[in-house]
Coordinates of C-alpha atoms in Angstrom, one line a residue:
Chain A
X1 CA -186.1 25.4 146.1
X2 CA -186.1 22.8 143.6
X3 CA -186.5 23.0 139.6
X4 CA -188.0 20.3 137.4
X5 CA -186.5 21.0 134.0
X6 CA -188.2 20.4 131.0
X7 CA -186.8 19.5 127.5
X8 CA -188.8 18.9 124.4
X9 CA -186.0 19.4 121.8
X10 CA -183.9 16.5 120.5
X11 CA -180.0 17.3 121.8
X12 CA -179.1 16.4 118.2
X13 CA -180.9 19.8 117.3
X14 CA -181.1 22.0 119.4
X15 CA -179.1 23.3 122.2
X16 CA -181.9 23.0 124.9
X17 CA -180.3 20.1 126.8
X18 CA -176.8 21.3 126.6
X19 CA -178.0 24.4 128.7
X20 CA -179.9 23.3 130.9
X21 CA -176.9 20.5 131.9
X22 CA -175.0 23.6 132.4
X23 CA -177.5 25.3 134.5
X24 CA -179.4 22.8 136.6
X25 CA -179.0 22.8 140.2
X26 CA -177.6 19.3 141.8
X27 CA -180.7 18.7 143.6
X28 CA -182.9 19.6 140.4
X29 CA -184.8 16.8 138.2
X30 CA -184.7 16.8 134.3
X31 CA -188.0 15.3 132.6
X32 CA -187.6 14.3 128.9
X33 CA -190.6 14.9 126.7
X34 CA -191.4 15.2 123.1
X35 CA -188.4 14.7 120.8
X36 CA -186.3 15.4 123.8
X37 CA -187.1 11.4 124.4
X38 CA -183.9 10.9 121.6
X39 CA -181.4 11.8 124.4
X40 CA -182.2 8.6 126.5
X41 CA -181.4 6.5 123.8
X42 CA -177.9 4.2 124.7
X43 CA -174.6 4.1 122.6
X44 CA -175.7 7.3 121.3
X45 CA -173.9 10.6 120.7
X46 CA -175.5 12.3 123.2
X47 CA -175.3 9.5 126.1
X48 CA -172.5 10.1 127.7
X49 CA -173.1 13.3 128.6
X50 CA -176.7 12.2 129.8
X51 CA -175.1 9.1 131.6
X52 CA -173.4 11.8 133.7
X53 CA -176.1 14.0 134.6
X54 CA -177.6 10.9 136.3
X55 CA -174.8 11.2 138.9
X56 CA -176.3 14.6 139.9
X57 CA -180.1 14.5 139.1
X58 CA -183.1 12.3 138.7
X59 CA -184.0 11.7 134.7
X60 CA -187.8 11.1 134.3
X61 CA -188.9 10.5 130.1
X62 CA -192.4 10.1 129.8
X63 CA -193.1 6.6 128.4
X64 CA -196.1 7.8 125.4
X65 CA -193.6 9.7 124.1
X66 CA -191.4 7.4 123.9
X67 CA -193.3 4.8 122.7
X68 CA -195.0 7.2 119.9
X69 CA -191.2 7.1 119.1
X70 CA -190.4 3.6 118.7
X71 CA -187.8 3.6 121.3
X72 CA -187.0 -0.2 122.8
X73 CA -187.1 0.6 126.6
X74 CA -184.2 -1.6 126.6
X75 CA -182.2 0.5 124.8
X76 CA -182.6 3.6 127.2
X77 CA -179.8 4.6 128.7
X78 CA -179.6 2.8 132.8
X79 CA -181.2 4.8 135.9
X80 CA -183.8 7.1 133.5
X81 CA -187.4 6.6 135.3
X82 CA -190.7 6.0 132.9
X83 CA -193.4 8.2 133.7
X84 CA -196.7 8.4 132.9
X85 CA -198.9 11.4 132.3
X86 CA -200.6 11.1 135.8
X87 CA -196.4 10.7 137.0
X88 CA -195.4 14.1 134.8
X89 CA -198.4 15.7 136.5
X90 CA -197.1 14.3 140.2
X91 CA -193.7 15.9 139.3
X92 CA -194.9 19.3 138.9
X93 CA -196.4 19.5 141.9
X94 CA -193.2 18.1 143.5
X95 CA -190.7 20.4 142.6
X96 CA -191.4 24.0 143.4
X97 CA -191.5 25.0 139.8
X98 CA -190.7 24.1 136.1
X99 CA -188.4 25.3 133.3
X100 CA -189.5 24.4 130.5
X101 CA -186.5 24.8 127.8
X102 CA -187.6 26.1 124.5
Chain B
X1 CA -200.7 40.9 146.2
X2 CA -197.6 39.6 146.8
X3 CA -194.8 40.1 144.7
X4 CA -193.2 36.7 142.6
X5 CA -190.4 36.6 141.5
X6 CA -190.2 36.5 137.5
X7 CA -187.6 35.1 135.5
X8 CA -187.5 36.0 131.7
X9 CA -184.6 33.7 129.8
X10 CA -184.0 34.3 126.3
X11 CA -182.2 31.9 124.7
X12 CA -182.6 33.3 120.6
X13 CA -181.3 35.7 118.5
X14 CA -183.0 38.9 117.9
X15 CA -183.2 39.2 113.9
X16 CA -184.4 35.7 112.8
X17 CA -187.1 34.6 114.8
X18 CA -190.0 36.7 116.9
X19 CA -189.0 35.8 120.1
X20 CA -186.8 38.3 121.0
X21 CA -189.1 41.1 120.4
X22 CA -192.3 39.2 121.9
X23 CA -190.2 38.3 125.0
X24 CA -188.8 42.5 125.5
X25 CA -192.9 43.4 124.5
X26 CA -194.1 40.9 127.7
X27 CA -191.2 42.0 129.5
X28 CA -192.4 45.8 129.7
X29 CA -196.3 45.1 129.7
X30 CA -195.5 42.8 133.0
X31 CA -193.4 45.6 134.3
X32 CA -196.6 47.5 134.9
X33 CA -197.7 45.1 137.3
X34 CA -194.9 45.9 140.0
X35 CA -193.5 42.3 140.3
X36 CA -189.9 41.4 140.4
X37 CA -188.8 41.2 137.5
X38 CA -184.9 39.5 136.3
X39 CA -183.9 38.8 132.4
X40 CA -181.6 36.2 131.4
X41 CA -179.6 35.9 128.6
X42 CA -178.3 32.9 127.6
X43 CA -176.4 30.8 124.2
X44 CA -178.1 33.3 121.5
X45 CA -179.6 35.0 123.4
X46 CA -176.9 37.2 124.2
X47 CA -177.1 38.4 121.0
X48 CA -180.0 40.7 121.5
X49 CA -177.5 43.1 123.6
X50 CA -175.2 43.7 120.9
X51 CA -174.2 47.0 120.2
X52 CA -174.6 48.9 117.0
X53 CA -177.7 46.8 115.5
X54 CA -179.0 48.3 112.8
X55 CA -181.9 46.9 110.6
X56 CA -182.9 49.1 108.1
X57 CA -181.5 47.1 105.5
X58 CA -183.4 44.0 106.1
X59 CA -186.6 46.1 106.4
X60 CA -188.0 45.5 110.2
X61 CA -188.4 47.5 113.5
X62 CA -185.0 48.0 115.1
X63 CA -186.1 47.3 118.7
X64 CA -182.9 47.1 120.4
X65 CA -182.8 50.7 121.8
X66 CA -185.7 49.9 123.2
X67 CA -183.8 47.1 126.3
X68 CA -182.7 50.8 126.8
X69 CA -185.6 52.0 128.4
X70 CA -185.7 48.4 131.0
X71 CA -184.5 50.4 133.7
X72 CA -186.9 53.0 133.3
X73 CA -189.8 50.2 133.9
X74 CA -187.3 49.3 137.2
X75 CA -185.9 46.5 135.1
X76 CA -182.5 46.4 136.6
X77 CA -181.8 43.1 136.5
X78 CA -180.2 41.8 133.7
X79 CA -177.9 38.4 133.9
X80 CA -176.1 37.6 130.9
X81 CA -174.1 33.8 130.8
X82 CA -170.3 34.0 130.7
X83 CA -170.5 30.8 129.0
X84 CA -172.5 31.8 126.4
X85 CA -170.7 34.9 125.4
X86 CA -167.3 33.4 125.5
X87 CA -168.5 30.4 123.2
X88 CA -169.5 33.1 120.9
X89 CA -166.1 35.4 121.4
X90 CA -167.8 38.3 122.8
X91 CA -167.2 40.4 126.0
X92 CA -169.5 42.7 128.1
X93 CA -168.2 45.3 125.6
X94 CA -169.8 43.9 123.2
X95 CA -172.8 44.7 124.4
X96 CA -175.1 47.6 124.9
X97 CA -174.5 49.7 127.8
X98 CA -177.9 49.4 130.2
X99 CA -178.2 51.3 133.4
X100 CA -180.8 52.5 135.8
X101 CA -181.5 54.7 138.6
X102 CA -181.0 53.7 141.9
X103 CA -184.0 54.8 144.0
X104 CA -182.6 53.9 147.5
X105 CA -178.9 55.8 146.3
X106 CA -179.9 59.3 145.3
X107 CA -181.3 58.0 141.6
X108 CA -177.4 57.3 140.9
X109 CA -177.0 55.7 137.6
X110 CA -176.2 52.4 137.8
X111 CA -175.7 49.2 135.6
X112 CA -178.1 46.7 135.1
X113 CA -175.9 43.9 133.2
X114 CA -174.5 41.6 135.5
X115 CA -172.5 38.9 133.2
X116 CA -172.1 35.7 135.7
X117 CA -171.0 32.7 135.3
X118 CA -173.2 29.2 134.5
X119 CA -173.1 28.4 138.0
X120 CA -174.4 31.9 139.6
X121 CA -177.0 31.6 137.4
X122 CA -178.3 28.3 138.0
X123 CA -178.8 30.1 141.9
X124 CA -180.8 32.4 140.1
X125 CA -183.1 30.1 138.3
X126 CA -183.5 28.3 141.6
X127 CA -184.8 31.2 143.1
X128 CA -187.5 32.2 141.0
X129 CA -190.9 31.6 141.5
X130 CA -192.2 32.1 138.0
X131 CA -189.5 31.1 134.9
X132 CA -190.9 32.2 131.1
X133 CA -189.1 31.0 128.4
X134 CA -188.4 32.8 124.6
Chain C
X1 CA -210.4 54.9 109.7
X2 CA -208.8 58.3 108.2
X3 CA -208.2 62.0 109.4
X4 CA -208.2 65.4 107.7
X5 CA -205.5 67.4 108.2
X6 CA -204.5 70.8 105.7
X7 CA -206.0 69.3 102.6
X8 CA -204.6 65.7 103.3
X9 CA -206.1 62.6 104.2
X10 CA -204.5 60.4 107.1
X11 CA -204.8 57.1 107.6
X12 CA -205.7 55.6 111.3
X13 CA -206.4 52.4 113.1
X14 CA -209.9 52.1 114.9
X15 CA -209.0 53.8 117.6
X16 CA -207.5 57.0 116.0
X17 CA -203.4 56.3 116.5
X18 CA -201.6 57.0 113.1
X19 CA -200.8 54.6 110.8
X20 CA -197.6 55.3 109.6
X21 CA -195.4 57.3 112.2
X22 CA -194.1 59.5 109.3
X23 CA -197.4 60.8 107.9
X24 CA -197.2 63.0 111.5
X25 CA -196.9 66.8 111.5
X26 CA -198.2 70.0 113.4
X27 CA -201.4 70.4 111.9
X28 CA -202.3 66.8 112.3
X29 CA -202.2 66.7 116.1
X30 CA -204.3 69.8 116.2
X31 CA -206.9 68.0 114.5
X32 CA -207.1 64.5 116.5
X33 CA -207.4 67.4 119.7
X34 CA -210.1 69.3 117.9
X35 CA -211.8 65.9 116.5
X36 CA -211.9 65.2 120.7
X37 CA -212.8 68.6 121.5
X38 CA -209.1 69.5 122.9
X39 CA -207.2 72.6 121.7
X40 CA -203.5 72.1 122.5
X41 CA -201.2 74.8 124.3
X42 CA -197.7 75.2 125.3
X43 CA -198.3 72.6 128.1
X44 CA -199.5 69.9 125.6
X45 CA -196.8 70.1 123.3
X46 CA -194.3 70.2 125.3
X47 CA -195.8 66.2 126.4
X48 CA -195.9 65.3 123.0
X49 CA -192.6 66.8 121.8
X50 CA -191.3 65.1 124.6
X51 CA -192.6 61.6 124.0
X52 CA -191.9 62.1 120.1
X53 CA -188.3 62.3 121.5
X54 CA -188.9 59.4 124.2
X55 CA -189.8 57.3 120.6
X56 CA -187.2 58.5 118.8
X57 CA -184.5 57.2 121.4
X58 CA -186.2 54.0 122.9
X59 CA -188.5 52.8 119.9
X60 CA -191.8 52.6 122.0
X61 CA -194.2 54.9 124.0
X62 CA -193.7 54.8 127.2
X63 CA -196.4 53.2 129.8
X64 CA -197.9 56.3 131.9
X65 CA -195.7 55.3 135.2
X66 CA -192.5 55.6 133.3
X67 CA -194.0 59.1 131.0
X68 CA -194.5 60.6 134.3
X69 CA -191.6 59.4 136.2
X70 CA -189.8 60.7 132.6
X71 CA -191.4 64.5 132.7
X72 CA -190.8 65.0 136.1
X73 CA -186.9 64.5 135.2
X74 CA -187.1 66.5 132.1
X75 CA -189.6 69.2 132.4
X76 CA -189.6 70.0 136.1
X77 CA -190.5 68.2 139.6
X78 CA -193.9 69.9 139.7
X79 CA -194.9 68.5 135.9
X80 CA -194.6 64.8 137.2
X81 CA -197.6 64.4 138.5
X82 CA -200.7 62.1 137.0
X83 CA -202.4 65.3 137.9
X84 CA -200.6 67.7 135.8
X85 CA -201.0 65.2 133.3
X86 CA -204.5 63.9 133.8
X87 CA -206.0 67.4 133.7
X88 CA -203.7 68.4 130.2
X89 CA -205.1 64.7 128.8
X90 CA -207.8 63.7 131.0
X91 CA -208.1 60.5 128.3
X92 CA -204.9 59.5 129.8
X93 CA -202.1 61.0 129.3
X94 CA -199.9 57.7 127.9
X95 CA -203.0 56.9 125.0
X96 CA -204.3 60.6 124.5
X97 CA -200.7 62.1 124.2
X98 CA -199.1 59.6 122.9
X99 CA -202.0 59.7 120.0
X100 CA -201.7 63.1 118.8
X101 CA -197.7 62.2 118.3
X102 CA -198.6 59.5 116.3
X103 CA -197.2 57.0 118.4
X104 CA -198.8 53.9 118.7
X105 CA -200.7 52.8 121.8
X106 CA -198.2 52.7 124.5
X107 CA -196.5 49.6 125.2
X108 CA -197.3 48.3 128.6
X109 CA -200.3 50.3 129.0
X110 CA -203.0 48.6 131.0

Protein backbone atom coordinates (compact mmCIF):
# COMPACT_ATOMS: atom_id res chain seq x y z
CA UNK A 1 0.00 0.00 0.00
CA UNK A 2 2.08 2.67 -1.30
CA UNK A 3 1.36 6.66 -1.52
CA UNK A 4 2.80 8.94 -4.26
CA UNK A 5 2.70 12.36 -2.59
CA UNK A 6 2.13 15.36 -4.36
CA UNK A 7 3.38 18.87 -3.59
CA UNK A 8 2.62 21.93 -5.67
CA UNK A 9 3.49 24.64 -3.00
CA UNK A 10 6.93 26.21 -2.67
CA UNK A 11 8.35 24.97 1.01
CA UNK A 12 9.37 28.67 1.32
CA UNK A 13 5.48 29.27 1.56
CA UNK A 14 3.62 27.07 2.51
CA UNK A 15 3.70 24.30 4.96
CA UNK A 16 2.68 21.54 2.38
CA UNK A 17 6.14 19.79 2.23
CA UNK A 18 6.93 20.10 5.82
CA UNK A 19 3.82 17.79 6.38
CA UNK A 20 3.92 15.57 4.21
CA UNK A 21 7.87 14.84 5.36
CA UNK A 22 6.29 14.20 8.64
CA UNK A 23 3.70 11.97 7.36
CA UNK A 24 5.02 9.93 4.45
CA UNK A 25 5.49 6.37 4.80
CA UNK A 26 9.26 4.99 4.17
CA UNK A 27 8.30 3.12 1.18
CA UNK A 28 6.17 6.21 -0.15
CA UNK A 29 7.47 8.51 -3.25
CA UNK A 30 7.25 12.32 -3.20
CA UNK A 31 6.70 14.05 -6.79
CA UNK A 32 7.52 17.75 -6.99
CA UNK A 33 5.29 19.85 -9.26
CA UNK A 34 4.32 23.40 -9.82
CA UNK A 35 6.20 25.78 -7.46
CA UNK A 36 6.89 22.86 -5.37
CA UNK A 37 9.92 22.46 -8.14
CA UNK A 38 11.74 25.36 -5.63
CA UNK A 39 12.52 22.66 -2.99
CA UNK A 40 15.01 20.70 -5.38
CA UNK A 41 17.01 23.55 -5.78
CA UNK A 42 20.85 22.95 -3.97
CA UNK A 43 22.49 25.18 -1.13
CA UNK A 44 19.04 26.22 -0.47
CA UNK A 45 17.14 26.68 2.81
CA UNK A 46 15.06 24.09 2.32
CA UNK A 47 17.75 21.29 1.07
CA UNK A 48 18.80 19.79 3.76
CA UNK A 49 15.80 18.70 4.87
CA UNK A 50 15.02 17.43 1.28
CA UNK A 51 18.57 15.92 1.07
CA UNK A 52 17.25 13.70 3.89
CA UNK A 53 14.09 12.61 2.73
CA UNK A 54 16.06 10.99 -0.13
CA UNK A 55 17.42 8.44 2.45
CA UNK A 56 13.78 7.25 2.87
CA UNK A 57 11.91 7.87 -0.44
CA UNK A 58 12.25 8.28 -4.14
CA UNK A 59 11.96 12.29 -5.24
CA UNK A 60 10.54 12.62 -8.81
CA UNK A 61 10.13 16.71 -10.08
CA UNK A 62 8.72 16.95 -13.25
CA UNK A 63 11.22 18.54 -15.69
CA UNK A 64 8.43 21.29 -17.62
CA UNK A 65 8.03 22.65 -14.54
CA UNK A 66 11.08 23.01 -13.80
CA UNK A 67 12.26 24.33 -16.84
CA UNK A 68 9.17 26.89 -16.99
CA UNK A 69 11.09 27.85 -13.86
CA UNK A 70 14.44 28.48 -14.98
CA UNK A 71 16.01 26.02 -12.69
CA UNK A 72 19.78 24.69 -14.03
CA UNK A 73 19.36 20.86 -13.67
CA UNK A 74 22.67 21.11 -12.27
CA UNK A 75 21.74 22.86 -9.52
CA UNK A 76 19.10 20.27 -8.22
CA UNK A 77 19.74 18.88 -5.33
CA UNK A 78 21.73 14.87 -6.06
CA UNK A 79 19.37 11.64 -6.37
CA UNK A 80 15.88 13.76 -7.45
CA UNK A 81 14.67 11.83 -10.80
CA UNK A 82 13.26 14.15 -13.93
CA UNK A 83 10.10 13.17 -15.10
CA UNK A 84 8.13 13.79 -17.80
CA UNK A 85 4.41 14.16 -18.22
CA UNK A 86 4.01 10.64 -19.76
CA UNK A 87 6.60 9.59 -16.32
CA UNK A 88 4.13 11.60 -13.76
CA UNK A 89 1.24 9.69 -15.49
CA UNK A 90 3.39 6.12 -15.14
CA UNK A 91 3.74 7.11 -11.35
CA UNK A 92 0.21 7.28 -10.64
CA UNK A 93 -0.56 4.18 -11.85
CA UNK A 94 2.41 2.76 -9.81
CA UNK A 95 1.69 3.66 -6.50
CA UNK A 96 -1.76 2.59 -5.21
CA UNK A 97 -2.87 6.13 -4.79
CA UNK A 98 -2.02 9.91 -4.59
CA UNK A 99 -1.95 12.75 -1.98
CA UNK A 100 -1.97 15.57 -3.46
CA UNK A 101 -0.97 18.35 -0.67
CA UNK A 102 -2.83 21.47 -0.92
CA UNK B 1 -20.81 -1.49 -4.47
CA UNK B 2 -18.02 -1.91 -2.46
CA UNK B 3 -17.16 0.24 0.18
CA UNK B 4 -13.60 2.65 -0.24
CA UNK B 5 -12.18 3.81 2.12
CA UNK B 6 -12.21 7.82 2.24
CA UNK B 7 -9.85 10.00 3.73
CA UNK B 8 -10.83 13.69 4.26
CA UNK B 9 -7.48 15.90 5.53
CA UNK B 10 -7.87 19.34 6.40
CA UNK B 11 -5.10 21.18 6.70
CA UNK B 12 -6.73 25.18 7.07
CA UNK B 13 -8.27 27.19 9.43
CA UNK B 14 -11.93 27.55 9.55
CA UNK B 15 -12.56 31.47 9.54
CA UNK B 16 -10.28 32.76 6.77
CA UNK B 17 -10.61 30.73 3.82
CA UNK B 18 -13.73 28.37 2.46
CA UNK B 19 -12.22 25.30 2.85
CA UNK B 20 -13.15 24.27 6.06
CA UNK B 21 -16.79 24.67 5.51
CA UNK B 22 -16.68 23.16 1.85
CA UNK B 23 -14.59 20.15 3.16
CA UNK B 24 -17.49 19.49 6.47
CA UNK B 25 -20.44 20.24 3.47
CA UNK B 26 -18.66 17.24 1.10
CA UNK B 27 -17.93 15.41 4.23
CA UNK B 28 -21.82 14.98 5.15
CA UNK B 29 -23.22 14.83 1.41
CA UNK B 30 -20.59 11.78 0.95
CA UNK B 31 -21.83 10.38 4.19
CA UNK B 32 -25.05 9.58 2.43
CA UNK B 33 -23.39 7.28 0.25
CA UNK B 34 -22.42 4.63 3.10
CA UNK B 35 -18.72 4.57 2.42
CA UNK B 36 -15.99 4.63 5.06
CA UNK B 37 -15.51 7.57 5.85
CA UNK B 38 -12.16 9.01 8.35
CA UNK B 39 -11.26 13.01 8.83
CA UNK B 40 -7.94 14.29 9.42
CA UNK B 41 -6.87 17.14 10.94
CA UNK B 42 -3.65 18.36 10.56
CA UNK B 43 -1.20 21.99 11.09
CA UNK B 44 -4.33 24.46 10.90
CA UNK B 45 -6.47 22.33 10.48
CA UNK B 46 -6.92 21.55 13.97
CA UNK B 47 -8.27 24.71 14.38
CA UNK B 48 -11.64 23.89 13.07
CA UNK B 49 -12.26 21.80 16.45
CA UNK B 50 -11.79 24.54 18.72
CA UNK B 51 -14.12 25.11 21.29
CA UNK B 52 -16.19 28.18 21.91
CA UNK B 53 -16.13 29.67 18.20
CA UNK B 54 -18.20 32.18 17.85
CA UNK B 55 -18.74 34.38 14.62
CA UNK B 56 -21.30 36.74 14.94
CA UNK B 57 -19.00 39.48 15.02
CA UNK B 58 -17.30 38.96 11.81
CA UNK B 59 -20.69 38.45 10.22
CA UNK B 60 -20.65 34.61 8.64
CA UNK B 61 -22.36 31.15 9.38
CA UNK B 62 -20.89 29.69 12.56
CA UNK B 63 -20.62 26.09 11.27
CA UNK B 64 -18.70 24.52 13.92
CA UNK B 65 -21.59 22.93 15.87
CA UNK B 66 -22.28 21.45 12.97
CA UNK B 67 -18.75 18.61 13.17
CA UNK B 68 -21.31 17.99 16.04
CA UNK B 69 -23.79 16.17 14.14
CA UNK B 70 -20.49 13.77 12.22
CA UNK B 71 -21.39 11.05 14.31
CA UNK B 72 -24.92 11.16 13.54
CA UNK B 73 -23.91 10.61 9.65
CA UNK B 74 -21.71 7.48 11.30
CA UNK B 75 -18.69 9.82 11.04
CA UNK B 76 -16.78 8.45 13.92
CA UNK B 77 -13.63 8.78 12.89
CA UNK B 78 -11.86 11.66 13.53
CA UNK B 79 -7.73 11.77 13.69
CA UNK B 80 -6.34 14.92 14.90
CA UNK B 81 -2.07 15.30 14.57
CA UNK B 82 -0.33 15.51 17.96
CA UNK B 83 2.22 17.44 16.14
CA UNK B 84 0.15 19.84 14.98
CA UNK B 85 -1.65 20.73 18.09
CA UNK B 86 1.34 20.89 20.22
CA UNK B 87 3.16 23.29 17.59
CA UNK B 88 0.13 25.38 18.16
CA UNK B 89 -0.02 24.87 22.30
CA UNK B 90 -3.24 23.28 22.29
CA UNK B 91 -4.46 19.97 23.91
CA UNK B 92 -7.52 17.62 23.12
CA UNK B 93 -9.26 20.00 25.63
CA UNK B 94 -9.06 22.47 23.50
CA UNK B 95 -11.18 21.12 21.31
CA UNK B 96 -14.80 20.34 20.92
CA UNK B 97 -16.10 17.34 22.52
CA UNK B 98 -17.37 14.84 19.42
CA UNK B 99 -18.93 11.56 20.14
CA UNK B 100 -21.16 8.96 18.54
CA UNK B 101 -23.19 6.03 19.04
CA UNK B 102 -21.85 2.76 19.00
CA UNK B 103 -24.25 0.56 17.01
CA UNK B 104 -22.46 -2.84 17.78
CA UNK B 105 -22.27 -1.68 21.95
CA UNK B 106 -25.83 -0.84 22.86
CA UNK B 107 -25.68 2.88 20.98
CA UNK B 108 -23.20 3.74 23.96
CA UNK B 109 -21.80 7.07 23.48
CA UNK B 110 -18.63 7.17 22.44
CA UNK B 111 -15.74 9.49 21.28
CA UNK B 112 -14.85 10.13 17.85
CA UNK B 113 -11.49 12.22 18.29
CA UNK B 114 -8.64 10.15 18.30
CA UNK B 115 -5.48 12.68 18.61
CA UNK B 116 -2.37 10.32 17.30
CA UNK B 117 0.74 10.97 16.69
CA UNK B 118 2.57 11.86 13.06
CA UNK B 119 3.54 8.47 12.76
CA UNK B 120 0.02 6.56 13.38
CA UNK B 121 -1.25 8.69 11.04
CA UNK B 122 0.98 8.27 8.18
CA UNK B 123 -0.54 4.24 8.67
CA UNK B 124 -3.67 5.85 8.16
CA UNK B 125 -3.05 7.67 5.04
CA UNK B 126 -1.47 4.49 3.78
CA UNK B 127 -4.47 2.72 4.18
CA UNK B 128 -6.91 4.65 2.40
CA UNK B 129 -8.14 4.10 -0.90
CA UNK B 130 -9.41 7.47 -1.74
CA UNK B 131 -7.44 10.77 0.05
CA UNK B 132 -9.32 14.47 -0.57
CA UNK B 133 -7.58 17.23 0.37
CA UNK B 134 -9.03 21.02 1.79
CA UNK C 1 -40.26 33.75 -5.60
CA UNK C 2 -42.40 35.03 -2.50
CA UNK C 3 -45.25 33.66 -0.08
CA UNK C 4 -48.22 35.19 1.65
CA UNK C 5 -48.55 34.68 5.05
CA UNK C 6 -51.07 36.99 7.61
CA UNK C 7 -50.81 40.08 5.56
CA UNK C 8 -46.93 39.72 4.85
CA UNK C 9 -45.01 38.94 1.98
CA UNK C 10 -42.06 36.21 2.22
CA UNK C 11 -39.38 35.86 0.23
CA UNK C 12 -38.30 32.22 -1.25
CA UNK C 13 -35.83 30.66 -3.56
CA UNK C 14 -37.27 28.74 -6.60
CA UNK C 15 -38.11 25.93 -5.00
CA UNK C 16 -40.17 27.43 -2.06
CA UNK C 17 -37.38 27.16 1.15
CA UNK C 18 -37.31 30.55 2.95
CA UNK C 19 -34.94 32.98 2.43
CA UNK C 20 -34.00 34.29 5.53
CA UNK C 21 -34.45 31.64 8.47
CA UNK C 22 -35.87 34.44 10.69
CA UNK C 23 -38.77 35.68 8.57
CA UNK C 24 -40.21 31.94 9.85
CA UNK C 25 -43.39 31.69 12.08
CA UNK C 26 -46.59 29.62 12.61
CA UNK C 27 -48.74 30.98 10.04
CA UNK C 28 -46.11 30.73 7.39
CA UNK C 29 -45.69 26.96 7.53
CA UNK C 30 -49.38 26.58 7.29
CA UNK C 31 -49.35 28.26 4.09
CA UNK C 32 -46.30 26.52 2.21
CA UNK C 33 -48.71 23.16 3.46
CA UNK C 34 -51.83 24.74 2.08
CA UNK C 35 -49.96 26.22 -1.16
CA UNK C 36 -49.03 22.04 -1.60
CA UNK C 37 -52.37 21.03 -0.60
CA UNK C 38 -51.18 19.75 3.08
CA UNK C 39 -52.90 20.81 6.25
CA UNK C 40 -50.47 20.25 9.18
CA UNK C 41 -51.52 18.36 12.51
CA UNK C 42 -49.95 17.46 15.77
CA UNK C 43 -47.86 14.76 13.93
CA UNK C 44 -46.39 17.37 11.49
CA UNK C 45 -45.30 19.81 13.91
CA UNK C 46 -43.95 17.85 16.04
CA UNK C 47 -41.23 16.97 12.75
CA UNK C 48 -40.77 20.42 12.22
CA UNK C 49 -40.46 21.65 15.79
CA UNK C 50 -38.15 18.97 16.03
CA UNK C 51 -35.84 19.72 13.16
CA UNK C 52 -36.22 23.61 13.96
CA UNK C 53 -34.41 22.31 17.14
CA UNK C 54 -32.07 19.77 15.16
CA UNK C 55 -30.96 23.49 13.31
CA UNK C 56 -30.77 25.28 16.11
CA UNK C 57 -28.14 22.91 17.74
CA UNK C 58 -26.15 21.55 14.67
CA UNK C 59 -26.48 24.54 12.11
CA UNK C 60 -27.85 22.26 9.15
CA UNK C 61 -30.89 20.09 8.27
CA UNK C 62 -30.37 16.88 8.71
CA UNK C 63 -30.19 14.33 5.47
CA UNK C 64 -33.52 11.96 5.88
CA UNK C 65 -31.25 8.83 7.25
CA UNK C 66 -30.03 10.78 10.09
CA UNK C 67 -33.97 12.88 10.60
CA UNK C 68 -35.26 9.47 10.99
CA UNK C 69 -32.60 7.77 12.88
CA UNK C 70 -33.07 11.36 15.06
CA UNK C 71 -37.12 10.97 15.65
CA UNK C 72 -36.98 7.53 16.47
CA UNK C 73 -34.64 8.64 19.51
CA UNK C 74 -36.60 11.62 20.33
CA UNK C 75 -40.20 11.00 19.63
CA UNK C 76 -40.57 7.32 20.04
CA UNK C 77 -39.34 3.91 18.31
CA UNK C 78 -42.50 3.59 16.26
CA UNK C 79 -42.09 7.37 14.75
CA UNK C 80 -38.68 6.29 13.10
CA UNK C 81 -39.73 4.92 10.33
CA UNK C 82 -39.52 6.40 6.45
CA UNK C 83 -43.08 5.32 6.67
CA UNK C 84 -44.38 7.27 9.40
CA UNK C 85 -42.54 9.98 7.80
CA UNK C 86 -43.28 9.39 4.12
CA UNK C 87 -46.99 9.19 4.68
CA UNK C 88 -46.90 12.73 7.06
CA UNK C 89 -44.53 14.32 4.03
CA UNK C 90 -45.02 12.09 1.18
CA UNK C 91 -42.57 14.95 -0.77
CA UNK C 92 -39.93 13.63 1.47
CA UNK C 93 -39.82 14.10 4.70
CA UNK C 94 -35.99 15.76 4.90
CA UNK C 95 -37.13 18.62 1.78
CA UNK C 96 -40.98 18.88 2.56
CA UNK C 97 -40.46 19.21 6.44
CA UNK C 98 -37.60 20.70 6.47
CA UNK C 99 -39.34 23.48 4.05
CA UNK C 100 -42.12 24.44 6.05
CA UNK C 101 -39.36 25.23 9.07
CA UNK C 102 -37.60 27.30 6.88
CA UNK C 103 -34.66 25.42 6.83
CA UNK C 104 -32.75 25.25 3.81
CA UNK C 105 -32.62 22.15 1.66
CA UNK C 106 -31.05 19.51 3.75
CA UNK C 107 -27.46 19.09 3.56
CA UNK C 108 -26.59 15.70 2.20
CA UNK C 109 -29.76 15.14 0.71
CA UNK C 110 -29.58 13.11 -2.52
Amino acid sequence: MSVLHIINKSPYDRSSLDTCLRLAQPDSAILLIEDGIYAVQKNAAAAQKVEQALANHQIYALQPDLEARGINPDNMIDGIALVDYDGFVKLTTDYDKSQSWL
Amino acid sequence: MATKKFLYVNRTAPHGSIYAQESLEVVLIAAAFEQDVSLAFIDDGVYQLMQNQDTSGIGSKNFSPTYKALGDYDVSKIYVEQESLELRGLGKDDLMPLTYEDEDDDWAEKDSIHVVSSKELAEIIDQQDVILNF
Amino acid sequence: MTIEAGGKTYETDEEGYLVNLSDWNDELANEMAKADGAVLDENHWEVINFLREYYEEYQIAPAVRVLTKAVGKKLGKDKGTSKYLYELFPYGPAKQACKYAGLPKPTGCV
